[in-house]
Amino acid sequence: MSQPEEDGGYSEDAAPLSILSNLRISKVEENWKLGEVEVVVLLCGHEISLDYLIAWCKYCLKQNKNCFTCPRFDEGKKQICGVGFPYQVLCQKAKLTLELKEHFEERLGALTAAKLCEYKPCPGCQSYVERADKKNLCVRCTICTSRTGCTYEFCWNCRREWKGPVITALTCANDGCGKQEVSPLNPLVLCQPEFKRDKLQKEKNDIYPMTDKNPARKRLALLINNIEFLYLDDRFGAEKDELSMEKLFEGLGYTVVTLRNLSAKGMDDAMRDFSQREEHKLSDSCFVVFMSHGSASGLNGIFNQESEDVFSTNDIFKHLNTLNCAGLRDKPKIILIQSCRGDDGDVYVQDSGNQRLHTEHREKDFCCLRSCTPDTVSYRNIEKGTVFIQDIVEIFNQYAHQDHIEELFRKVLKKFKETHRRQMPCKERTTLSKSFYLFPGL
């Protein structure tokens, strides 16, 4: 669908059947043409869908790991498998496209080179260049030199084309070279210790216990972002949402597991594996974010609608509930879902800690905020990202130091009412029995 909104390049995160007439098959492997999920078997014996395997290996590279590990939950060991395998095994198990091979091999090469020598990308051609003389900031790029026919040298410090003497150069003549770069200000307002101490003293029994910041605390956030689709329009601009959420969660003290472009099976398997992570036992909460096309029936996977590649949001709660996720029992689980839920939109109106066995409710300590109400659409700007995710990041950055999660969500809804009247987020299945404060920085 993705019809542009009349006021500024917005598209809908919907998945109508009419889009099937515009097929774009060339960007996906031939054996994915029918929208069927291919399953491969790793050396450890675990089965994994090809889309999940590729997304997981990309995540490993993002963590600067040059060897991959199996992310599946081992029923026998009752823990994440974690058995390692090299890139060669990935190539044997998965028929990677040329584009994927280039992505993996370029990143793996950079990681390997970083261990062996000192190198940086050339500002002229972006190829990696080694600095042979550690005392000289002037470095020559042979690729740019060969391509232009003139000697091309750049400064190792400021990474601009070289100015000044080239022999035993300790500084170049570029303005600002050698000066310490000022990092951009973190937009996240940090909580003051006095505020946290006062809150805990006055409302201790009404606030979820939060572990103080320390190396032993292991907070996790799962972010699934479907951008490229086989039979639907790509979600241009969703990269901005991903970067914004990663920065926010990292500022709040969460390690972010980011997976892109999953089928419904891949999303379900990733959700199940995430629920069994050992880190949850040492955490005090978790965030789960899904961003994809969607409809009234659920979240679309990257394959064909006709193959029922739709992930039910009910399964998010199922995997994290009391029975299936012991590590997060009695801890806040915050779920954010960016997707359409139908085809309707705006309307015109006239102004006006005990070890003994005991029973627990199956689904509790959840809070879910969805980007729109049932049967309506969500809007996404191809340059800025979705208004839902960007407003969440803005509100959290400004107010997380003083407000609990439900008040933060209320502020998001209020902003939508005031500035985005064609869309309204809504809370669902909220079962928090206490206030959940994030206390950023503490």
C-alpha positions as a Markdown table, in Angstrom:
| # | Residue | x | y | z |
|---|---|---|---|---|
| 1 | Met | 0.0 | 0.0 | 0.0 |
| 2 | Ser | 2.3 | 2.7 | 1.2 |
| 3 | Gln | 0.3 | 5.5 | -0.2 |
| 4 | Pro | 2.1 | 8.8 | 0.6 |
| 5 | Glu | 0.2 | 11.0 | 3.2 |
| 6 | Glu | -0.9 | 14.3 | 1.8 |
| 7 | Asp | 1.3 | 16.3 | 4.2 |
| 8 | Gly | 4.9 | 15.1 | 4.0 |
| 9 | Gly | 6.1 | 11.8 | 2.7 |
| 10 | Tyr | 4.4 | 9.4 | 5.2 |
| 11 | Ser | 3.5 | 5.8 | 4.4 |
| 12 | Glu | 1.3 | 3.3 | 6.1 |
| 13 | Asp | 2.8 | 0.2 | 7.8 |
| 14 | Ala | -0.1 | -1.9 | 6.4 |
| 15 | Ala | -0.1 | -5.0 | 4.3 |
| 16 | Pro | -3.1 | -5.0 | 1.9 |
| 17 | Leu | -3.5 | -7.9 | -0.5 |
| 18 | Ser | -3.5 | -5.5 | -3.5 |
| 19 | Ile | 0.3 | -5.2 | -3.2 |
| 20 | Leu | 0.7 | -8.8 | -4.4 |
| 21 | Ser | 0.3 | -7.5 | -8.0 |
| 22 | Asn | 3.7 | -5.8 | -7.7 |
| 23 | Leu | 6.2 | -8.6 | -7.1 |
| 24 | Arg | 9.9 | -7.9 | -6.5 |
| 25 | Ile | 11.5 | -11.3 | -6.4 |
| 26 | Ser | 15.1 | -10.6 | -7.5 |
| 27 | Lys | 16.3 | -9.4 | -4.1 |
| 28 | Val | 15.6 | -12.7 | -2.4 |
| 29 | Glu | 17.0 | -16.2 | -2.9 |
| 30 | Glu | 15.4 | -18.3 | -5.6 |
| 31 | Asn | 14.3 | -20.9 | -3.1 |
| 32 | Trp | 12.4 | -18.2 | -1.2 |
| 33 | Lys | 10.3 | -17.2 | -4.2 |
| 34 | Leu | 7.2 | -19.1 | -3.0 |
| 35 | Gly | 7.3 | -17.4 | 0.4 |
| 36 | Glu | 8.3 | -20.6 | 2.1 |
| 37 | Val | 10.6 | -20.6 | 5.1 |
| 38 | Glu | 13.7 | -22.6 | 4.6 |
| 39 | Val | 15.0 | -24.5 | 7.6 |
| 40 | Val | 18.6 | -25.5 | 8.0 |
| 41 | Val | 20.3 | -27.8 | 10.6 |
| 42 | Leu | 23.4 | -26.5 | 12.3 |
| 43 | Leu | 26.4 | -28.6 | 13.4 |
| 44 | Cys | 25.0 | -28.8 | 16.9 |
| 45 | Gly | 21.8 | -30.4 | 15.5 |
| 46 | His | 19.5 | -27.5 | 16.1 |
| 47 | Glu | 17.1 | -26.5 | 13.3 |
| 48 | Ile | 16.8 | -22.8 | 12.5 |
| 49 | Ser | 15.0 | -20.9 | 9.8 |
| 50 | Leu | 17.4 | -19.4 | 7.2 |
| 51 | Asp | 16.1 | -15.8 | 7.8 |
| 52 | Tyr | 16.7 | -16.1 | 11.5 |
| 53 | Leu | 20.1 | -17.6 | 11.0 |
| 54 | Ile | 21.2 | -14.7 | 8.7 |
| 55 | Ala | 19.7 | -12.1 | 11.0 |
| 56 | Trp | 21.5 | -13.6 | 14.0 |
| 57 | Cys | 24.8 | -13.8 | 12.3 |
| 58 | Lys | 24.5 | -10.2 | 11.3 |
| 59 | Tyr | 23.9 | -9.4 | 14.9 |
| 60 | Cys | 27.0 | -11.3 | 15.9 |
| 61 | Leu | 29.1 | -9.2 | 13.4 |
| 62 | Lys | 27.5 | -6.1 | 14.9 |
| 63 | Gln | 28.9 | -7.2 | 18.3 |
| 64 | Asn | 32.4 | -7.5 | 16.6 |
| 65 | Lys | 32.4 | -11.3 | 16.8 |
| 66 | Asn | 34.1 | -13.1 | 13.9 |
| 67 | Cys | 32.7 | -16.5 | 15.0 |
| 68 | Phe | 29.0 | -17.2 | 15.2 |
| 69 | Thr | 27.1 | -19.1 | 17.8 |
| 70 | Cys | 23.8 | -21.1 | 17.8 |
| 71 | Pro | 21.0 | -19.0 | 19.3 |
| 72 | Arg | 18.5 | -21.8 | 19.8 |
| 73 | Phe | 17.3 | -23.0 | 23.2 |
| 74 | Asp | 18.6 | -26.4 | 24.1 |
| 75 | Glu | 15.8 | -28.5 | 25.7 |
| 76 | Gly | 18.2 | -31.0 | 27.1 |
| 77 | Lys | 20.6 | -28.5 | 28.7 |
| 78 | Lys | 17.8 | -26.0 | 29.5 |
| 79 | Gln | 19.9 | -23.1 | 28.2 |
| 80 | Ile | 20.8 | -21.3 | 25.0 |
| 81 | Cys | 23.0 | -23.7 | 22.9 |
| 82 | Gly | 25.9 | -21.3 | 22.1 |
| 83 | Val | 27.9 | -23.8 | 20.1 |
| 84 | Gly | 30.2 | -21.9 | 17.8 |
| 85 | Phe | 30.6 | -22.2 | 14.0 |
| 86 | Pro | 32.7 | -20.3 | 11.5 |
| 87 | Tyr | 31.6 | -18.3 | 8.4 |
| 88 | Gln | 32.4 | -21.3 | 6.2 |
| 89 | Val | 29.7 | -23.3 | 7.9 |
| 90 | Leu | 27.2 | -20.5 | 7.3 |
| 91 | Cys | 28.1 | -20.6 | 3.6 |
| 92 | Gln | 27.6 | -24.4 | 3.5 |
| 93 | Lys | 24.2 | -24.3 | 5.3 |
| 94 | Ala | 22.8 | -21.2 | 3.7 |
| 95 | Lys | 22.8 | -20.3 | 0.0 |
| 96 | Leu | 23.8 | -16.7 | 0.5 |
| 97 | Thr | 23.3 | -14.1 | -2.2 |
| 98 | Leu | 26.3 | -12.3 | -3.6 |
| 99 | Glu | 25.2 | -9.2 | -1.7 |
| 100 | Leu | 25.1 | -11.1 | 1.6 |
| 101 | Lys | 28.5 | -12.7 | 0.9 |
| 102 | Glu | 30.0 | -9.3 | 0.3 |
| 103 | His | 28.5 | -8.0 | 3.5 |
| 104 | Phe | 29.8 | -10.8 | 5.7 |
| 105 | Glu | 33.2 | -11.1 | 4.1 |
| 106 | Glu | 33.9 | -7.3 | 4.2 |
| 107 | Arg | 32.9 | -7.1 | 7.9 |
| 108 | Leu | 34.8 | -10.3 | 8.8 |
| 109 | Gly | 37.9 | -9.0 | 7.0 |
| 110 | Ala | 37.7 | -5.8 | 8.9 |
| 111 | Leu | 37.4 | -7.6 | 12.2 |
| 112 | Thr | 40.4 | -9.8 | 11.4 |
| 113 | Ala | 42.5 | -6.9 | 10.2 |
| 114 | Ala | 41.8 | -5.0 | 13.4 |
| 115 | Lys | 43.5 | -7.8 | 15.4 |
| 116 | Leu | 46.5 | -7.9 | 13.2 |
| 117 | Cys | 47.3 | -4.3 | 12.4 |
| 118 | Glu | 46.3 | -0.7 | 12.8 |
| 119 | Tyr | 44.0 | 0.4 | 10.0 |
| 120 | Lys | 41.3 | 2.9 | 9.1 |
| 121 | Pro | 39.0 | 3.5 | 6.1 |
| 122 | Cys | 40.3 | 5.9 | 3.5 |
| 123 | Pro | 38.1 | 9.1 | 3.3 |
| 124 | Gly | 38.5 | 9.0 | -0.5 |
| 125 | Cys | 37.4 | 5.4 | -1.3 |
| 126 | Gln | 36.5 | 3.9 | 2.1 |
| 127 | Ser | 38.8 | 1.0 | 1.6 |
| 128 | Tyr | 40.8 | 0.0 | 4.7 |
| 129 | Val | 44.4 | 1.3 | 4.8 |
| 130 | Glu | 47.2 | 0.2 | 7.2 |
| 131 | Arg | 49.5 | 2.7 | 8.8 |
| 132 | Ala | 53.0 | 1.4 | 8.5 |
| 133 | Asp | 54.8 | 4.2 | 10.3 |
| 134 | Lys | 53.2 | 4.7 | 13.7 |
| 135 | Lys | 55.0 | 8.0 | 14.1 |
| 136 | Asn | 53.7 | 9.6 | 10.9 |
| 137 | Leu | 50.1 | 10.8 | 10.5 |
| 138 | Cys | 50.4 | 11.1 | 6.8 |
| 139 | Val | 49.1 | 7.9 | 5.1 |
| 140 | Arg | 49.0 | 7.1 | 1.4 |
| 141 | Cys | 46.1 | 5.3 | -0.2 |
| 142 | Thr | 47.3 | 3.2 | -3.1 |
| 143 | Ile | 43.8 | 2.7 | -4.5 |
| 144 | Cys | 43.0 | 6.4 | -4.7 |
| 145 | Thr | 46.5 | 7.1 | -6.0 |
| 146 | Ser | 46.1 | 4.5 | -8.8 |
| 147 | Arg | 42.5 | 5.6 | -9.6 |
| 148 | Thr | 43.3 | 9.3 | -9.9 |
| 149 | Gly | 46.9 | 9.1 | -11.2 |
| 150 | Cys | 48.0 | 11.5 | -8.4 |
| 151 | Thr | 49.3 | 10.8 | -5.0 |
| 152 | Tyr | 46.5 | 10.7 | -2.5 |
| 153 | Glu | 47.3 | 11.0 | 1.2 |
| 154 | Phe | 45.1 | 11.6 | 4.2 |
| 155 | Cys | 45.5 | 12.4 | 7.8 |
| 156 | Trp | 45.3 | 9.4 | 10.2 |
| 157 | Asn | 44.0 | 11.7 | 12.9 |
| 158 | Cys | 41.2 | 13.8 | 11.3 |
| 159 | Arg | 40.7 | 11.5 | 8.2 |
| 160 | Arg | 40.8 | 14.3 | 5.8 |
| 161 | Glu | 42.9 | 14.8 | 2.7 |
| 162 | Trp | 46.4 | 15.6 | 3.8 |
| 163 | Lys | 47.7 | 19.2 | 4.1 |
| 164 | Gly | 51.2 | 20.1 | 5.1 |
| 165 | Pro | 54.6 | 18.3 | 5.2 |
| 166 | Val | 54.5 | 14.6 | 4.6 |
| 167 | Ile | 57.8 | 13.4 | 6.3 |
| 168 | Thr | 57.6 | 12.4 | 10.0 |
| 169 | Ala | 54.4 | 14.5 | 10.2 |
| 170 | Leu | 52.9 | 14.7 | 13.7 |
| 171 | Thr | 50.1 | 16.9 | 12.7 |
| 172 | Cys | 48.5 | 18.1 | 9.5 |
| 173 | Ala | 47.4 | 21.6 | 8.4 |
| 174 | Asn | 43.7 | 20.9 | 8.4 |
| 175 | Asp | 41.7 | 23.2 | 10.7 |
| 176 | Gly | 40.9 | 21.5 | 14.0 |
| 177 | Cys | 43.2 | 18.5 | 13.5 |
| 178 | Gly | 44.6 | 17.4 | 16.8 |
| 179 | Lys | 41.8 | 19.0 | 18.8 |
| 180 | Gln | 39.7 | 16.7 | 21.0 |
| 181 | Glu | 36.4 | 16.0 | 19.4 |
| 182 | Val | 33.4 | 17.0 | 21.5 |
| 183 | Ser | 30.9 | 14.2 | 21.5 |
| 184 | Pro | 27.3 | 15.2 | 20.9 |
| 185 | Leu | 25.2 | 15.6 | 24.0 |
| 186 | Asn | 23.2 | 12.6 | 25.1 |
| 187 | Pro | 19.6 | 13.6 | 24.9 |
| 188 | Leu | 18.6 | 11.2 | 27.7 |
| 189 | Val | 18.2 | 13.2 | 30.9 |
| 190 | Leu | 19.8 | 11.2 | 33.7 |
| 191 | Cys | 18.1 | 10.5 | 37.0 |
| 192 | Gln | 19.5 | 12.2 | 40.2 |
| 193 | Pro | 20.4 | 9.8 | 43.1 |
| 194 | Glu | 18.3 | 12.0 | 45.4 |
| 195 | Phe | 15.2 | 11.5 | 43.4 |
| 196 | Lys | 15.6 | 7.7 | 43.3 |
| 197 | Arg | 16.3 | 7.6 | 47.0 |
| 198 | Asp | 13.3 | 9.7 | 47.9 |
| 199 | Lys | 11.0 | 7.6 | 45.7 |
| 200 | Leu | 12.2 | 4.3 | 47.2 |
| 201 | Gln | 11.7 | 5.6 | 50.7 |
| 202 | Lys | 8.2 | 7.0 | 50.1 |
| 203 | Glu | 6.8 | 4.4 | 47.7 |
| 204 | Lys | 9.0 | 1.3 | 48.2 |
| 205 | Asn | 6.0 | -1.1 | 48.3 |
| 206 | Asp | 4.5 | 0.4 | 45.1 |
| 207 | Ile | 7.6 | 0.4 | 42.9 |
| 208 | Tyr | 9.1 | -2.5 | 41.1 |
| 209 | Pro | 12.6 | -3.2 | 42.6 |
| 210 | Met | 15.3 | -2.0 | 40.3 |
| 211 | Thr | 18.9 | -3.2 | 40.5 |
| 212 | Asp | 21.5 | -0.5 | 40.9 |
| 213 | Lys | 23.9 | 0.0 | 38.0 |
| 214 | Asn | 26.8 | -2.5 | 38.3 |
| 215 | Pro | 28.6 | -5.0 | 36.1 |
| 216 | Ala | 26.5 | -7.9 | 37.4 |
| 217 | Arg | 23.2 | -6.4 | 36.1 |
| 218 | Lys | 22.3 | -7.9 | 32.8 |
| 219 | Arg | 19.4 | -6.1 | 31.2 |
| 220 | Leu | 18.3 | -7.2 | 27.7 |
| 221 | Ala | 16.1 | -5.7 | 25.0 |
| 222 | Leu | 15.0 | -7.5 | 21.9 |
| 223 | Leu | 14.4 | -5.3 | 18.8 |
| 224 | Ile | 13.0 | -7.0 | 15.6 |
| 225 | Asn | 12.8 | -4.7 | 12.6 |
| 226 | Asn | 11.4 | -6.0 | 9.3 |
| 227 | Ile | 12.5 | -3.6 | 6.5 |
| 228 | Glu | 12.8 | -5.6 | 3.3 |
| 229 | Phe | 9.8 | -7.7 | 2.1 |
| 230 | Leu | 9.3 | -10.1 | -0.7 |
| 231 | Tyr | 5.7 | -9.2 | -1.7 |
| 232 | Leu | 5.2 | -5.9 | 0.2 |
| 233 | Asp | 6.8 | -2.5 | -0.1 |
| 234 | Asp | 10.0 | -2.1 | 1.9 |
| 235 | Arg | 9.7 | 0.0 | 5.1 |
| 236 | Phe | 12.0 | 2.9 | 4.1 |
| 237 | Gly | 12.9 | 5.0 | 7.1 |
| 238 | Ala | 12.7 | 2.1 | 9.6 |
| 239 | Glu | 16.5 | 2.2 | 9.9 |
| 240 | Lys | 16.1 | 5.6 | 11.7 |
| 241 | Asp | 13.7 | 4.0 | 14.2 |
| 242 | Glu | 16.2 | 1.1 | 14.8 |
| 243 | Leu | 19.1 | 3.5 | 15.5 |
| 244 | Ser | 16.9 | 5.7 | 17.8 |
| 245 | Met | 15.7 | 2.8 | 19.9 |
| 246 | Glu | 19.2 | 1.2 | 20.1 |
| 247 | Lys | 20.6 | 4.5 | 21.4 |
| 248 | Leu | 17.7 | 4.9 | 23.9 |
| 249 | Phe | 18.0 | 1.4 | 25.3 |
| 250 | Glu | 21.8 | 1.5 | 25.6 |
| 251 | Gly | 21.4 | 4.8 | 27.5 |
| 252 | Leu | 18.9 | 3.1 | 29.8 |
| 253 | Gly | 21.4 | 0.3 | 30.5 |
| 254 | Tyr | 20.0 | -2.5 | 28.2 |
| 255 | Thr | 22.0 | -4.7 | 25.9 |
| 256 | Val | 20.1 | -4.6 | 22.6 |
| 257 | Val | 19.7 | -7.8 | 20.5 |
| 258 | Thr | 18.7 | -6.4 | 17.1 |
| 259 | Leu | 17.4 | -8.8 | 14.4 |
| 260 | Arg | 16.3 | -7.6 | 10.9 |
| 261 | Asn | 14.0 | -9.1 | 8.3 |
| 262 | Leu | 12.4 | -12.2 | 9.9 |
| 263 | Ser | 9.6 | -14.5 | 8.8 |
| 264 | Ala | 6.7 | -15.2 | 11.2 |
| 265 | Lys | 8.6 | -18.5 | 12.1 |
| 266 | Gly | 11.8 | -16.5 | 12.6 |
| 267 | Met | 10.1 | -14.0 | 14.9 |
| 268 | Asp | 8.5 | -16.8 | 16.9 |
| 269 | Asp | 11.7 | -18.7 | 17.3 |
| 270 | Ala | 13.7 | -15.5 | 18.1 |
| 271 | Met | 11.1 | -14.6 | 20.7 |
| 272 | Arg | 11.2 | -18.1 | 22.3 |
| 273 | Asp | 15.0 | -18.1 | 22.4 |
| 274 | Phe | 15.1 | -14.6 | 23.9 |
| 275 | Ser | 12.7 | -15.6 | 26.7 |
| 276 | Gln | 15.2 | -18.3 | 27.7 |
| 277 | Arg | 18.3 | -16.2 | 27.9 |
| 278 | Glu | 20.3 | -16.7 | 31.1 |
| 279 | Glu | 20.8 | -12.9 | 31.5 |
| 280 | His | 17.1 | -12.5 | 32.6 |
| 281 | Lys | 17.9 | -14.0 | 35.9 |
| 282 | Leu | 20.3 | -11.1 | 36.6 |
| 283 | Ser | 18.0 | -8.5 | 35.2 |
| 284 | Asp | 15.2 | -6.4 | 36.7 |
| 285 | Ser | 13.1 | -5.9 | 33.5 |
| 286 | Cys | 13.1 | -6.2 | 29.7 |
| 287 | Phe | 11.9 | -4.4 | 26.6 |
| 288 | Val | 10.7 | -6.1 | 23.4 |
| 289 | Val | 10.1 | -4.1 | 20.3 |
| 290 | Phe | 8.5 | -5.3 | 17.0 |
| 291 | Met | 8.5 | -3.1 | 13.9 |
| 292 | Ser | 6.9 | -4.4 | 10.7 |
| 293 | His | 4.0 | -4.3 | 8.3 |
| 294 | Gly | 0.8 | -5.5 | 10.0 |
| 295 | Ser | -2.9 | -6.2 | 9.8 |
| 296 | Ala | -5.7 | -7.1 | 12.1 |
| 297 | Ser | -4.4 | -10.7 | 12.3 |
| 298 | Gly | -0.8 | -9.8 | 13.4 |
| 299 | Leu | 2.6 | -8.8 | 12.3 |
| 300 | Asn | 3.8 | -9.6 | 8.7 |
| 301 | Gly | 6.9 | -11.7 | 8.1 |
| 302 | Ile | 9.1 | -10.9 | 5.1 |
| 303 | Phe | 7.5 | -13.5 | 2.9 |
| 304 | Asn | 4.2 | -14.0 | 1.1 |
| 305 | Gln | 0.9 | -13.2 | 2.9 |
| 306 | Glu | -0.8 | -16.2 | 1.2 |
| 307 | Ser | 1.7 | -18.5 | 2.9 |
| 308 | Glu | 0.3 | -17.3 | 6.2 |
| 309 | Asp | 3.5 | -15.6 | 7.1 |
| 310 | Val | 1.9 | -13.7 | 10.0 |
| 311 | Phe | 3.1 | -13.6 | 13.6 |
| 312 | Ser | 0.4 | -13.3 | 16.3 |
| 313 | Thr | 1.2 | -10.8 | 18.9 |
| 314 | Asn | -0.4 | -13.2 | 21.4 |
| 315 | Asp | 2.7 | -15.2 | 21.1 |
| 316 | Ile | 4.9 | -12.4 | 22.5 |
| 317 | Phe | 3.0 | -12.6 | 25.8 |
| 318 | Lys | 3.0 | -16.4 | 25.7 |
| 319 | His | 6.8 | -16.7 | 25.4 |
| 320 | Leu | 7.3 | -14.1 | 28.3 |
| 321 | Asn | 4.6 | -15.3 | 30.6 |
| 322 | Thr | 5.0 | -16.7 | 34.1 |
| 323 | Leu | 5.1 | -20.3 | 32.9 |
| 324 | Asn | 7.5 | -19.9 | 30.0 |
| 325 | Cys | 9.9 | -17.3 | 31.2 |
| 326 | Ala | 11.0 | -17.9 | 34.8 |
| 327 | Gly | 13.9 | -15.4 | 34.5 |
| 328 | Leu | 11.5 | -12.5 | 34.2 |
| 329 | Arg | 8.9 | -13.7 | 36.7 |
| 330 | Asp | 7.6 | -10.7 | 38.8 |
| 331 | Lys | 9.7 | -8.3 | 36.7 |
| 332 | Pro | 8.3 | -5.6 | 34.3 |
| 333 | Lys | 8.1 | -6.7 | 30.6 |
| 334 | Ile | 7.5 | -3.7 | 28.3 |
| 335 | Ile | 6.4 | -4.4 | 24.7 |
| 336 | Leu | 6.3 | -1.8 | 21.9 |
| 337 | Ile | 4.7 | -2.7 | 18.6 |
| 338 | Gln | 4.9 | -0.5 | 15.5 |
| 339 | Ser | 2.6 | -1.8 | 12.8 |
| 340 | Cys | -0.7 | -1.2 | 11.1 |
| 341 | Arg | -3.7 | -3.1 | 12.4 |
| 342 | Gly | -6.2 | -2.5 | 9.6 |
| 343 | Asp | -7.0 | -0.1 | 6.8 |
| 344 | Asp | -9.1 | 2.6 | 8.6 |
| 345 | Gly | -7.7 | 5.8 | 9.9 |
| 346 | Asp | -8.9 | 9.2 | 10.8 |
| 347 | Val | -12.5 | 10.5 | 10.5 |
| 348 | Tyr | -14.0 | 14.0 | 10.2 |
| 349 | Val | -16.0 | 15.1 | 13.2 |
| 350 | Gln | -17.4 | 18.4 | 14.5 |
| 351 | Asp | -15.3 | 20.1 | 17.1 |
| 352 | Ser | -16.3 | 19.3 | 20.5 |
| 353 | Gly | 11.6 | -14.3 | 46.2 |
| 354 | Asn | 9.7 | -17.3 | 48.1 |
| 355 | Gln | 10.8 | -20.8 | 47.0 |
| 356 | Arg | 7.7 | -22.7 | 48.2 |
| 357 | Leu | 5.3 | -23.8 | 45.5 |
| 358 | His | 2.4 | -21.4 | 45.0 |
| 359 | Thr | 0.1 | -20.3 | 42.3 |
| 360 | Glu | 0.8 | -17.3 | 40.1 |
| 361 | His | -1.3 | -15.8 | 37.4 |
| 362 | Arg | -0.1 | -16.9 | 33.9 |
| 363 | Glu | 0.2 | -13.4 | 32.5 |
| 364 | Lys | 1.3 | -10.5 | 34.7 |
| 365 | Asp | 3.8 | -7.6 | 35.0 |
| 366 | Phe | 3.3 | -6.7 | 31.3 |
| 367 | Cys | 2.7 | -3.3 | 29.7 |
| 368 | Cys | 2.2 | -3.1 | 26.0 |
| 369 | Leu | 2.0 | 0.1 | 23.9 |
| 370 | Arg | 0.9 | -0.3 | 20.3 |
| 371 | Ser | 1.3 | 2.3 | 17.6 |
| 372 | Cys | -2.4 | 2.5 | 16.7 |
| 373 | Thr | -5.8 | 1.3 | 17.8 |
| 374 | Pro | -7.5 | -1.8 | 16.2 |
| 375 | Asp | -8.4 | -1.7 | 12.5 |
| 376 | Thr | -6.4 | 1.5 | 11.9 |
| 377 | Val | -3.1 | 2.4 | 10.3 |
| 378 | Ser | 0.3 | 3.7 | 11.5 |
| 379 | Tyr | 2.3 | 6.3 | 9.6 |
| 380 | Arg | 6.0 | 6.2 | 8.7 |
| 381 | Asn | 8.2 | 8.9 | 7.2 |
| 382 | Ile | 10.7 | 7.5 | 4.7 |
| 383 | Glu | 13.4 | 9.9 | 6.0 |
| 384 | Lys | 12.6 | 10.3 | 9.7 |
| 385 | Gly | 11.1 | 7.0 | 10.6 |
| 386 | Thr | 7.7 | 6.4 | 12.3 |
| 387 | Val | 6.1 | 9.0 | 14.4 |
| 388 | Phe | 5.3 | 6.4 | 17.1 |
| 389 | Ile | 9.0 | 5.3 | 17.7 |
| 390 | Gln | 10.4 | 8.8 | 17.3 |
| 391 | Asp | 7.9 | 10.2 | 19.8 |
| 392 | Ile | 8.6 | 7.4 | 22.3 |
| 393 | Val | 12.3 | 8.2 | 22.1 |
| 394 | Glu | 11.7 | 11.9 | 22.6 |
| 395 | Ile | 9.4 | 11.4 | 25.6 |
| 396 | Phe | 11.7 | 8.9 | 27.2 |
| 397 | Asn | 14.7 | 11.1 | 26.8 |
| 398 | Gln | 13.0 | 14.0 | 28.4 |
| 399 | Tyr | 11.0 | 12.4 | 31.2 |
| 400 | Ala | 12.3 | 8.9 | 32.0 |
| 401 | His | 14.4 | 10.4 | 34.8 |
| 402 | Gln | 11.2 | 11.4 | 36.7 |
| 403 | Asp | 8.2 | 9.4 | 35.4 |
| 404 | His | 7.2 | 5.8 | 35.6 |
| 405 | Ile | 6.5 | 3.8 | 32.4 |
| 406 | Glu | 2.7 | 4.3 | 32.3 |
| 407 | Glu | 3.1 | 8.1 | 32.8 |
| 408 | Leu | 5.6 | 8.1 | 29.9 |
| 409 | Phe | 3.1 | 6.3 | 27.7 |
| 410 | Arg | 0.4 | 8.7 | 28.7 |
| 411 | Lys | 2.6 | 11.6 | 27.6 |
| 412 | Val | 3.1 | 9.8 | 24.2 |
| 413 | Leu | -0.7 | 9.5 | 23.8 |
| 414 | Lys | -1.1 | 13.1 | 24.7 |
| 415 | Lys | 1.4 | 14.2 | 22.1 |
| 416 | Phe | -0.4 | 12.2 | 19.5 |
| 417 | Lys | -3.7 | 13.8 | 20.4 |
| 418 | Glu | -2.1 | 17.2 | 20.0 |
| 419 | Thr | 0.1 | 16.8 | 17.0 |
| 420 | His | -0.7 | 13.5 | 15.1 |
| 421 | Arg | -4.5 | 13.4 | 15.0 |
| 422 | Arg | -4.7 | 10.8 | 12.2 |
| 423 | Gln | -3.2 | 8.1 | 14.5 |
| 424 | Met | -3.6 | 7.2 | 18.1 |
| 425 | Pro | -1.5 | 4.6 | 20.0 |
| 426 | Cys | -3.1 | 2.5 | 22.7 |
| 427 | Lys | -2.1 | 0.4 | 25.7 |
| 428 | Glu | -3.1 | -3.2 | 25.8 |
| 429 | Arg | -2.9 | -6.1 | 28.2 |
| 430 | Thr | -1.3 | -4.0 | 30.9 |
| 431 | Thr | -0.9 | -5.9 | 34.1 |
| 432 | Leu | 1.7 | -3.9 | 36.0 |
| 433 | Ser | 0.8 | -4.0 | 39.7 |
| 434 | Lys | 3.4 | -1.4 | 40.7 |
| 435 | Ser | 5.1 | 1.6 | 39.2 |
| 436 | Phe | 8.0 | 0.9 | 36.9 |
| 437 | Tyr | 10.7 | 3.6 | 37.1 |
| 438 | Leu | 13.7 | 3.3 | 34.8 |
| 439 | Phe | 16.0 | 5.6 | 36.8 |
| 440 | Pro | 18.4 | 6.2 | 33.8 |
| 441 | Gly | 22.0 | 6.4 | 34.8 |
| 442 | Leu | 21.5 | 4.7 | 38.1 |
